[in-house]
Amino acid sequence: MDLGLRGRKAIVCAASKGLGRGCAEALAAEGVDLVINARTEDTLVRTAEEIAARCGVSVTPVACDITTEAGRARVLEACPEPDILVNNAGGPPPGDFRDWDRDDWIAALDANMLTPILLIKSVVDGMIERRFGRVVNITSAAVKAPIPILGLSNGARAGLTGFVAGLARETVRHNVTINGLLPGPFDTDRLRNTMAARAEKEGRPVEEVLREAGASNPSGRVGTPAEFGHACAFLCSAHSGFMTGQNLLVDGGAFPGTL
Ligand code: NAD
């Protein structure tokens, strides 16, 4: 299936590794020129070079913290008129809400609610004028089934999801869609670091602990960033203009609801 995206321009945030990189790779494979962002310059530049060499598209790396105003300005300067925006940033730390103060909440809201909203604000009117826009917010399966120790994530991402639910119904008549993509467990550095800590504590190989984590999922495994990227590319495609305001789980069937 040709997704009809050749020659389009995308901003993919937090994309040197993991799910963001999966999305960047899938879009590049469809002929989309990219501006990708992450904080660590050498990893980001390497990722940009690898994707550009493999897919023959232009990939511009912008090393900065996307949760800061200055960082967002630099990314937008590199791509002022994107057709596609993939919002992503690191997730907040786990913990007990009794230990979190106002600053912890503000940091979570900044990263996982306000940053995507401010980026959407910067690009959505241009998308409306050009009559094409695709925004995908990488959130979490915790939006549908909250994970108690991830209270900061549950709260901030629910705020983003609620805001987008309204806006998405206003932009769709201009062929600008906004959807959430909700990852369950994926084999990324974030998951591997958590598993590595557990493996070390228990004196077991990390692959064994990772396999065990996958075994509790209906699919019997964890997902790959490439699978997540393909789902993202479909939401960004020319054919998905009638899908908006949705929150799509990519979780191997872990969420047990009928709908
Ligand atoms: P990862 O650690 O593998 O990759 C994170 C990427 O984001 C890296 O490229 C890092 O440099 C970049 N990054 C982080 N904070 C940034 C910032 N402030 N500015 C710019 N770049 C930044 O993580 P991942 O597993 O790909 O997770 C991506 C998002 O998905 C996170 O919000 C995470 O909480 C969420 N999520 C992941 C999973 C999973 O199983 N991997 C499950 C649910 C939700």
CSV table of C-alpha atoms and ligand atoms in Angstrom, one decimal:
chain,number,residue,atom,x,y,z
A,1,MET,CA,0.0,0.0,0.0
A,2,ASP,CA,1.4,3.4,-1.0
A,3,LEU,CA,0.7,5.7,1.9
A,4,GLY,CA,0.7,8.7,-0.4
A,5,LEU,CA,3.3,10.6,1.7
A,6,ARG,CA,6.3,10.9,-0.7
A,7,GLY,CA,7.7,14.4,-0.5
A,8,ARG,CA,5.9,15.3,2.7
A,9,LYS,CA,7.8,16.9,5.6
A,10,ALA,CA,7.6,15.7,9.2
A,11,ILE,CA,8.9,16.7,12.6
A,12,VAL,CA,9.4,13.7,14.8
A,13,CYS,CA,10.3,14.5,18.4
A,14,ALA,CA,12.4,12.5,20.7
A,15,ALA,CA,13.5,10.3,17.8
A,16,SER,CA,17.1,9.2,18.2
A,17,LYS,CA,16.0,5.9,19.8
A,18,GLY,CA,13.0,3.8,20.7
A,19,LEU,CA,9.4,4.5,19.6
A,20,GLY,CA,10.2,7.9,18.1
A,21,ARG,CA,13.0,6.4,16.0
A,22,GLY,CA,10.6,3.7,14.9
A,23,CYS,CA,8.1,6.4,13.7
A,24,ALA,CA,10.9,8.3,11.9
A,25,GLU,CA,12.1,5.2,10.1
A,26,ALA,CA,8.6,4.2,8.9
A,27,LEU,CA,7.9,7.7,7.6
A,28,ALA,CA,11.3,7.9,5.9
A,29,ALA,CA,10.6,4.6,4.2
A,30,GLU,CA,7.5,6.3,2.7
A,31,GLY,CA,9.6,9.1,1.3
A,32,VAL,CA,9.0,11.7,4.0
A,33,ASP,CA,11.7,14.3,4.6
A,34,LEU,CA,12.4,14.6,8.4
A,35,VAL,CA,13.5,16.9,11.1
A,36,ILE,CA,14.3,14.7,14.1
A,37,ASN,CA,15.0,15.8,17.6
A,38,ALA,CA,16.6,14.4,20.8
A,39,ARG,CA,18.8,15.7,23.5
A,40,THR,CA,22.1,13.8,22.9
A,41,GLU,CA,23.7,15.1,19.7
A,42,ASP,CA,26.0,12.2,18.7
A,43,THR,CA,23.3,9.6,19.0
A,44,LEU,CA,20.8,11.8,17.1
A,45,VAL,CA,23.3,12.6,14.3
A,46,ARG,CA,24.1,8.9,13.9
A,47,THR,CA,20.4,8.1,13.7
A,48,ALA,CA,19.8,10.8,11.1
A,49,GLU,CA,22.7,9.6,9.0
A,50,GLU,CA,21.6,6.0,9.1
A,51,ILE,CA,18.0,6.8,8.2
A,52,ALA,CA,19.0,9.2,5.4
A,53,ALA,CA,21.4,6.6,3.9
A,54,ARG,CA,18.8,3.8,4.0
A,55,CYS,CA,15.8,5.7,2.7
A,56,GLY,CA,17.3,8.4,0.5
A,57,VAL,CA,15.4,11.2,2.2
A,58,SER,CA,16.6,14.4,3.9
A,59,VAL,CA,16.9,13.9,7.7
A,60,THR,CA,17.9,17.0,9.7
A,61,PRO,CA,18.9,16.4,13.3
A,62,VAL,CA,18.1,19.2,15.9
A,63,ALA,CA,19.7,18.3,19.2
A,64,CYS,CA,17.8,20.0,22.0
A,65,ASP,CA,15.3,19.4,24.8
A,66,ILE,CA,11.9,19.5,23.2
A,67,THR,CA,10.2,20.4,26.6
A,68,THR,CA,11.9,23.9,26.5
A,69,GLU,CA,10.7,26.9,24.6
A,70,ALA,CA,14.1,27.3,23.1
A,71,GLY,CA,14.2,23.7,22.0
A,72,ARG,CA,10.8,23.9,20.3
A,73,ALA,CA,11.8,27.1,18.6
A,74,ARG,CA,14.9,25.4,17.1
A,75,VAL,CA,12.9,22.5,15.8
A,76,LEU,CA,10.3,24.7,14.3
A,77,GLU,CA,13.0,26.9,12.7
A,78,ALA,CA,14.3,23.7,10.9
A,79,CYS,CA,10.8,22.8,9.7
A,80,PRO,CA,8.4,25.7,9.9
A,81,GLU,CA,5.7,24.1,7.7
A,82,PRO,CA,5.5,20.4,8.6
A,83,ASP,CA,2.8,18.2,7.1
A,84,ILE,CA,3.3,15.7,9.9
A,85,LEU,CA,4.0,16.2,13.6
A,86,VAL,CA,4.8,13.3,15.8
A,87,ASN,CA,4.9,14.4,19.4
A,88,ASN,CA,7.0,12.4,21.8
A,89,ALA,CA,9.3,13.0,24.9
A,90,GLY,CA,10.6,10.9,27.7
A,91,GLY,CA,8.0,9.7,30.2
A,92,PRO,CA,7.9,10.9,33.8
A,93,PRO,CA,9.4,8.7,36.6
A,94,PRO,CA,7.4,6.2,38.6
A,95,GLY,CA,6.6,6.7,42.3
A,96,ASP,CA,4.2,7.4,45.0
A,97,PHE,CA,2.1,10.6,44.6
A,98,ARG,CA,2.7,11.5,48.2
A,99,ASP,CA,6.3,12.1,47.4
A,100,TRP,CA,5.7,14.4,44.4
A,101,ASP,CA,5.6,18.2,44.9
A,102,ARG,CA,4.3,20.9,42.5
A,103,ASP,CA,7.6,21.0,40.6
A,104,ASP,CA,7.4,17.3,39.8
A,105,TRP,CA,3.9,17.8,38.4
A,106,ILE,CA,4.9,20.8,36.4
A,107,ALA,CA,7.8,18.9,34.8
A,108,ALA,CA,5.4,16.0,33.9
A,109,LEU,CA,2.8,18.4,32.5
A,110,ASP,CA,5.5,20.3,30.6
A,111,ALA,CA,6.9,17.2,28.9
A,112,ASN,CA,3.8,15.1,28.3
A,113,MET,CA,1.0,17.6,28.0
A,114,LEU,CA,2.1,21.2,27.3
A,115,THR,CA,4.9,20.5,24.9
A,116,PRO,CA,2.7,18.6,22.4
A,117,ILE,CA,-0.1,21.2,22.8
A,118,LEU,CA,2.3,24.1,22.1
A,119,LEU,CA,3.8,22.4,19.1
A,120,ILE,CA,0.4,21.7,17.7
A,121,LYS,CA,-0.5,25.4,18.3
A,122,SER,CA,2.6,26.4,16.2
A,123,VAL,CA,1.8,24.2,13.2
A,124,VAL,CA,-1.9,23.6,13.1
A,125,ASP,CA,-3.0,26.8,11.3
A,126,GLY,CA,-0.5,26.3,8.5
A,127,MET,CA,-1.7,22.7,8.1
A,128,ILE,CA,-5.3,24.0,7.9
A,129,GLU,CA,-4.3,26.5,5.2
A,130,ARG,CA,-2.4,23.9,3.2
A,131,ARG,CA,-5.3,21.4,3.7
A,132,PHE,CA,-3.2,18.6,4.9
A,133,GLY,CA,-2.0,17.8,8.4
A,134,ARG,CA,-1.3,14.7,10.5
A,135,VAL,CA,-0.5,14.9,14.2
A,136,VAL,CA,0.3,11.8,16.2
A,137,ASN,CA,0.8,12.0,19.9
A,138,ILE,CA,2.8,9.2,21.4
A,139,THR,CA,1.2,8.7,24.8
A,140,SER,CA,0.8,5.4,26.7
A,141,ALA,CA,-1.5,2.5,27.2
A,142,ALA,CA,-1.8,4.0,30.7
A,143,VAL,CA,-4.3,6.5,29.1
A,144,LYS,CA,-6.8,3.7,28.8
A,145,ALA,CA,-5.8,1.6,31.8
A,146,PRO,CA,-3.9,3.7,34.3
A,147,ILE,CA,-0.8,2.2,36.0
A,148,PRO,CA,-0.8,3.4,39.7
A,149,ILE,CA,2.9,3.9,40.1
A,150,LEU,CA,2.9,6.1,36.9
A,151,GLY,CA,0.6,8.7,38.3
A,152,LEU,CA,2.5,11.6,36.8
A,153,SER,CA,2.2,10.0,33.4
A,154,ASN,CA,-1.5,9.0,33.9
A,155,GLY,CA,-2.4,12.6,34.8
A,156,ALA,CA,-0.4,14.5,32.2
A,157,ARG,CA,-1.3,12.2,29.3
A,158,ALA,CA,-5.0,12.3,30.2
A,159,GLY,CA,-4.8,16.1,30.1
A,160,LEU,CA,-3.3,16.0,26.6
A,161,THR,CA,-5.9,13.4,25.5
A,162,GLY,CA,-8.8,15.4,26.7
A,163,PHE,CA,-7.6,18.6,25.0
A,164,VAL,CA,-7.0,16.9,21.7
A,165,ALA,CA,-10.4,15.2,21.8
A,166,GLY,CA,-11.9,18.7,21.4
A,167,LEU,CA,-9.4,20.2,18.9
A,168,ALA,CA,-9.4,17.1,16.6
A,169,ARG,CA,-13.1,17.7,15.8
A,170,GLU,CA,-12.4,21.2,14.7
A,171,THR,CA,-9.5,20.5,12.4
A,172,VAL,CA,-10.7,17.4,10.6
A,173,ARG,CA,-12.8,19.3,8.1
A,174,HIS,CA,-9.6,20.8,6.8
A,175,ASN,CA,-8.0,17.4,6.4
A,176,VAL,CA,-5.9,17.9,9.5
A,177,THR,CA,-6.2,14.9,11.9
A,178,ILE,CA,-4.9,14.5,15.4
A,179,ASN,CA,-4.7,11.1,17.0
A,180,GLY,CA,-3.1,9.4,20.0
A,181,LEU,CA,-1.0,6.3,19.6
A,182,LEU,CA,-0.8,4.3,22.9
A,183,PRO,CA,2.1,2.0,23.4
A,184,GLY,CA,2.0,-1.1,25.6
A,185,PRO,CA,5.3,-2.8,26.3
A,186,PHE,CA,7.9,-2.2,23.6
A,187,ASP,CA,11.5,-3.3,23.3
A,188,THR,CA,13.2,0.0,23.7
A,189,ASP,CA,16.1,1.3,25.9
A,190,ARG,CA,13.5,2.5,28.4
A,191,LEU,CA,12.1,-1.0,28.9
A,192,ARG,CA,15.6,-2.7,28.7
A,193,ASN,CA,17.0,-0.4,31.4
A,194,THR,CA,14.1,-1.4,33.7
A,195,MET,CA,14.6,-5.1,32.9
A,196,ALA,CA,18.4,-4.8,33.2
A,197,ALA,CA,18.1,-3.4,36.7
A,198,ARG,CA,15.8,-6.3,37.6
A,199,ALA,CA,18.1,-8.9,35.9
A,200,GLU,CA,21.1,-7.6,37.8
A,201,LYS,CA,19.2,-7.7,41.1
A,202,GLU,CA,18.1,-11.3,40.5
A,203,GLY,CA,21.4,-12.4,38.9
A,204,ARG,CA,19.7,-13.5,35.6
A,205,PRO,CA,20.3,-12.7,31.9
A,206,VAL,CA,18.4,-9.6,30.8
A,207,GLU,CA,17.0,-11.5,27.8
A,208,GLU,CA,15.4,-14.0,30.1
A,209,VAL,CA,13.7,-11.2,32.2
A,210,LEU,CA,12.6,-9.6,28.9
A,211,ARG,CA,11.1,-12.8,27.6
A,212,GLU,CA,9.2,-13.2,30.9
A,213,ALA,CA,7.8,-9.7,30.6
A,214,GLY,CA,6.6,-10.6,27.1
A,215,ALA,CA,5.1,-13.9,28.3
A,216,SER,CA,2.4,-12.1,30.3
A,217,ASN,CA,1.2,-10.3,27.2
A,218,PRO,CA,-1.5,-12.0,25.0
A,219,SER,CA,1.0,-11.9,22.1
A,220,GLY,CA,3.6,-13.7,24.2
A,221,ARG,CA,6.2,-11.0,23.5
A,222,VAL,CA,6.9,-7.3,23.7
A,223,GLY,CA,6.5,-5.1,20.6
A,224,THR,CA,9.2,-3.7,18.3
A,225,PRO,CA,9.7,0.0,17.6
A,226,ALA,CA,9.3,-0.9,13.9
A,227,GLU,CA,5.8,-2.2,14.5
A,228,PHE,CA,4.9,0.9,16.4
A,229,GLY,CA,6.4,3.0,13.5
A,230,HIS,CA,4.2,1.3,10.9
A,231,ALA,CA,1.1,2.1,12.9
A,232,CYS,CA,2.2,5.7,13.1
A,233,ALA,CA,2.9,5.9,9.4
A,234,PHE,CA,-0.6,4.6,8.7
A,235,LEU,CA,-2.2,7.3,10.9
A,236,CYS,CA,-0.1,9.9,9.0
A,237,SER,CA,-1.1,8.5,5.6
A,238,ALA,CA,-3.0,10.3,2.9
A,239,HIS,CA,-5.8,7.7,3.4
A,240,SER,CA,-6.5,8.3,7.1
A,241,GLY,CA,-8.2,11.7,6.8
A,242,PHE,CA,-11.5,10.3,8.2
A,243,MET,CA,-9.8,9.1,11.4
A,244,THR,CA,-9.4,11.7,14.1
A,245,GLY,CA,-9.6,12.2,17.8
A,246,GLN,CA,-8.9,8.5,18.3
A,247,ASN,CA,-6.6,6.8,20.8
A,248,LEU,CA,-5.2,3.6,19.3
A,249,LEU,CA,-3.7,1.0,21.5
A,250,VAL,CA,-0.6,-0.9,20.1
A,251,ASP,CA,-0.2,-3.3,23.0
A,252,GLY,CA,-0.4,-6.9,21.7
A,253,GLY,CA,-4.0,-7.2,23.1
A,254,ALA,CA,-3.0,-6.4,26.7
A,255,PHE,CA,-6.0,-4.1,27.3
A,256,PRO,CA,-8.8,-6.6,28.2
A,257,GLY,CA,-11.8,-4.6,27.0
A,258,THR,CA,-14.2,-5.6,24.2
A,259,LEU,CA,-14.1,-2.1,22.8
B,1,NAD,P1,13.5,5.6,24.9
B,1,NAD,O1,14.2,5.9,26.2
B,1,NAD,O2,13.9,4.3,24.2
B,1,NAD,O3,13.7,6.7,23.8
B,1,NAD,C1,13.4,8.0,24.2
B,1,NAD,C2,13.9,9.0,23.1
B,1,NAD,O4,13.4,10.3,23.6
B,1,NAD,C3,15.4,9.1,23.0
B,1,NAD,O5,15.7,9.4,21.7
B,1,NAD,C4,15.7,10.4,23.9
B,1,NAD,O6,16.8,11.0,23.5
B,1,NAD,C5,14.5,11.2,23.6
B,1,NAD,N1,14.1,12.2,24.6
B,1,NAD,C6,13.7,11.9,25.9
B,1,NAD,N2,13.3,13.1,26.5
B,1,NAD,C7,13.5,14.1,25.6
B,1,NAD,C8,13.4,15.5,25.6
B,1,NAD,N3,13.0,16.1,26.7
B,1,NAD,N4,13.6,16.2,24.5
B,1,NAD,C9,14.1,15.6,23.4
B,1,NAD,N5,14.2,14.2,23.3
B,1,NAD,C10,14.0,13.5,24.4
B,1,NAD,O7,11.9,5.6,25.2
B,1,NAD,P2,10.7,5.0,24.5
B,1,NAD,O8,10.5,3.6,25.1
B,1,NAD,O9,10.8,5.1,23.0
B,1,NAD,O10,9.5,5.9,25.0
B,1,NAD,C11,8.9,7.0,24.3
B,1,NAD,C12,7.7,7.5,25.0
B,1,NAD,O11,6.7,6.4,25.0
B,1,NAD,C13,7.9,7.8,26.4
B,1,NAD,O12,7.1,8.9,26.8
B,1,NAD,C14,7.5,6.6,27.2
B,1,NAD,O13,7.0,6.9,28.5
B,1,NAD,C15,6.3,6.2,26.3
B,1,NAD,N6,6.0,4.7,26.5
B,1,NAD,C16,6.9,3.8,26.2
B,1,NAD,C17,6.5,2.4,26.4
B,1,NAD,C18,7.5,1.3,26.1
B,1,NAD,O14,7.3,0.2,26.4
B,1,NAD,N7,8.7,1.6,25.5
B,1,NAD,C19,5.3,2.1,27.0
B,1,NAD,C20,4.4,3.1,27.2
B,1,NAD,C21,4.7,4.5,27.0
